[in-house]
Amino acid sequence: METGWLLPDVDDPETAEFWAGAGRGELLVQTCGACDTWRMPPRPMCSVCRSTEVRWEPTSGRGTIWSYVVPHPPLLPAFAELAPYNAIIVALEEQPTIRFVGNLVTSADGPINEIDPSTIVIGEPVTVVFHTVEDVTLPRWVRV
Ligand SMILES: [Zn+2]
């Protein structure tokens, strides 16, 4: 079903494993196969040792809100109906330089506008939940 959501290409070889992990309920991070450096977003080469060896490691799925925005019109039609909503950046607990973008919600399948953006606090703890839209499972975030 086409809903008009802006969704990632889950078959992109650079990110396919991340989306497959999300589909299993795992928040994965790309890891250098040579020096173990974590990186996000996924890239073909390690910025530390220049290796192209890659593996994926599960994370705790816990973090803190590093920043957020409230997108304003003009928005794509599917998103305009839900404005105002939030988009947050989460710093991962294990390594805060690893950051994920998503929405703060109250439950995995709740709408992205169910949190009043004025209540969002930088630094508040969150944990990942997963929500499936069409053929994509998206990481989202709930307050701890
Ligand atoms: Zn490396």
Coordinates of C-alpha atoms and ligand atoms in Angstrom, one line a residue:
M1 CA 0.0 0.0 0.0
E2 CA 1.4 3.4 -1.0
T3 CA 0.9 5.8 1.9
G4 CA 3.1 8.7 0.7
W5 CA 5.7 8.2 3.4
L6 CA 9.3 9.0 2.5
L7 CA 10.9 5.6 3.1
P8 CA 14.4 4.3 2.7
D9 CA 15.6 1.9 0.0
V10 CA 15.9 -1.3 2.1
D11 CA 17.7 -3.0 -0.8
D12 CA 20.6 -0.5 -0.9
P13 CA 23.7 -2.7 -0.3
E14 CA 25.2 -0.1 2.0
T15 CA 22.2 -0.1 4.4
A16 CA 20.3 -3.3 3.7
E17 CA 21.7 -5.1 6.8
F18 CA 20.6 -2.2 9.0
W19 CA 17.0 -2.5 7.7
A20 CA 17.1 -6.3 8.0
G21 CA 18.1 -5.9 11.6
A22 CA 15.3 -3.5 12.3
G23 CA 12.9 -6.0 10.8
R24 CA 14.1 -8.5 13.5
G25 CA 13.8 -5.9 16.2
E26 CA 17.5 -5.2 16.5
L27 CA 19.2 -1.8 16.3
L28 CA 22.5 -2.5 14.5
V29 CA 25.5 -0.4 13.9
Q30 CA 27.9 -0.7 11.1
T31 CA 31.3 -1.8 12.4
C32 CA 34.7 -1.8 10.7
G33 CA 35.8 -5.4 10.2
A34 CA 39.5 -4.5 10.7
C35 CA 39.6 -2.0 13.6
D36 CA 36.2 -2.4 15.2
T37 CA 35.3 1.3 14.9
W38 CA 31.5 1.9 14.9
R39 CA 30.1 4.3 12.3
M40 CA 26.7 5.8 11.5
P41 CA 25.4 6.5 8.9
P42 CA 26.8 3.4 7.1
R43 CA 29.7 4.1 4.7
P44 CA 31.7 1.9 2.4
M45 CA 35.1 2.7 4.1
C46 CA 36.4 3.1 7.6
S47 CA 37.4 6.7 8.3
V48 CA 40.0 5.5 10.8
C49 CA 41.9 2.7 9.0
R50 CA 40.4 2.9 5.5
S51 CA 39.3 -0.8 5.5
T52 CA 36.3 -1.7 3.5
E53 CA 35.6 -4.8 5.7
V54 CA 32.2 -4.4 7.3
R55 CA 30.2 -6.2 9.9
W56 CA 27.1 -5.3 11.9
E57 CA 26.8 -5.4 15.7
P58 CA 23.7 -5.1 17.8
T59 CA 23.3 -2.2 20.2
S60 CA 21.5 -1.7 23.4
G61 CA 18.9 0.5 21.6
R62 CA 19.2 3.0 24.5
G63 CA 20.3 6.6 24.2
T64 CA 19.5 10.2 25.0
I65 CA 18.0 12.9 22.9
W66 CA 20.9 14.9 21.4
S67 CA 18.8 17.3 19.5
Y68 CA 15.4 17.6 17.8
V69 CA 13.4 19.6 15.3
V70 CA 9.8 20.3 14.6
P71 CA 9.4 20.3 10.8
H72 CA 7.3 23.2 9.4
P73 CA 5.3 23.4 6.1
P74 CA 5.8 22.9 3.2
L75 CA 5.8 19.2 4.0
L76 CA 5.0 16.1 1.9
P77 CA 1.2 15.5 2.0
A78 CA 1.5 12.3 4.2
F79 CA 3.6 14.4 6.7
A80 CA 1.6 17.6 6.5
E81 CA -1.5 15.9 7.9
L82 CA 0.5 15.1 11.1
A83 CA 2.3 18.4 11.7
P84 CA 3.4 19.5 14.1
Y85 CA 5.5 16.4 14.9
N86 CA 9.0 15.9 16.0
A87 CA 12.2 14.5 14.5
I88 CA 14.8 13.7 17.1
I89 CA 18.5 12.8 17.0
V90 CA 19.5 10.1 19.5
A91 CA 23.0 9.7 20.9
L92 CA 23.6 6.0 21.5
E93 CA 24.3 5.0 25.1
E94 CA 27.4 2.9 24.3
Q95 CA 29.0 5.5 22.1
P96 CA 27.3 8.9 22.0
T97 CA 29.0 9.9 18.8
I98 CA 26.8 7.3 17.1
R99 CA 23.5 9.0 16.4
F100 CA 20.2 7.9 14.9
V101 CA 17.4 10.0 13.5
G102 CA 13.8 9.1 14.2
N103 CA 10.6 10.2 15.9
L104 CA 9.8 10.3 19.6
V105 CA 6.5 8.5 20.1
T106 CA 4.6 7.0 23.1
S107 CA 4.3 3.5 21.6
A108 CA 5.8 1.6 18.6
D109 CA 2.8 2.0 16.4
G110 CA 1.6 5.4 17.6
P111 CA 1.4 8.4 15.3
I112 CA 4.4 10.7 15.1
N113 CA 2.5 13.7 16.4
E114 CA 1.4 12.2 19.7
I115 CA 4.1 14.0 21.7
D116 CA 3.8 17.7 22.3
P117 CA 7.2 18.9 20.9
S118 CA 7.3 21.6 23.7
T119 CA 7.8 18.8 26.2
I120 CA 10.9 17.3 24.6
V121 CA 14.0 17.8 26.6
I122 CA 17.6 17.6 25.3
G123 CA 19.4 14.8 27.2
E124 CA 16.3 12.8 28.2
P125 CA 16.7 9.0 28.0
V126 CA 15.0 7.1 25.3
T127 CA 14.9 3.5 24.0
V128 CA 14.3 2.1 20.5
V129 CA 11.0 0.6 19.4
F130 CA 10.2 -0.6 15.9
H131 CA 7.3 0.3 13.6
T132 CA 6.6 -1.3 10.2
V133 CA 5.4 1.0 7.3
E134 CA 4.8 -0.8 4.0
D135 CA 7.9 -3.1 3.6
V136 CA 10.2 -1.1 6.0
T137 CA 10.7 -1.5 9.7
L138 CA 11.6 1.9 11.1
P139 CA 13.4 2.5 14.5
R140 CA 11.5 5.0 16.6
W141 CA 12.0 6.1 20.1
V142 CA 10.0 6.2 23.4
R143 CA 10.8 7.8 26.7
V144 CA 12.4 5.5 29.3
Ligands
ZN1 ZN 38.7 0.6 10.6

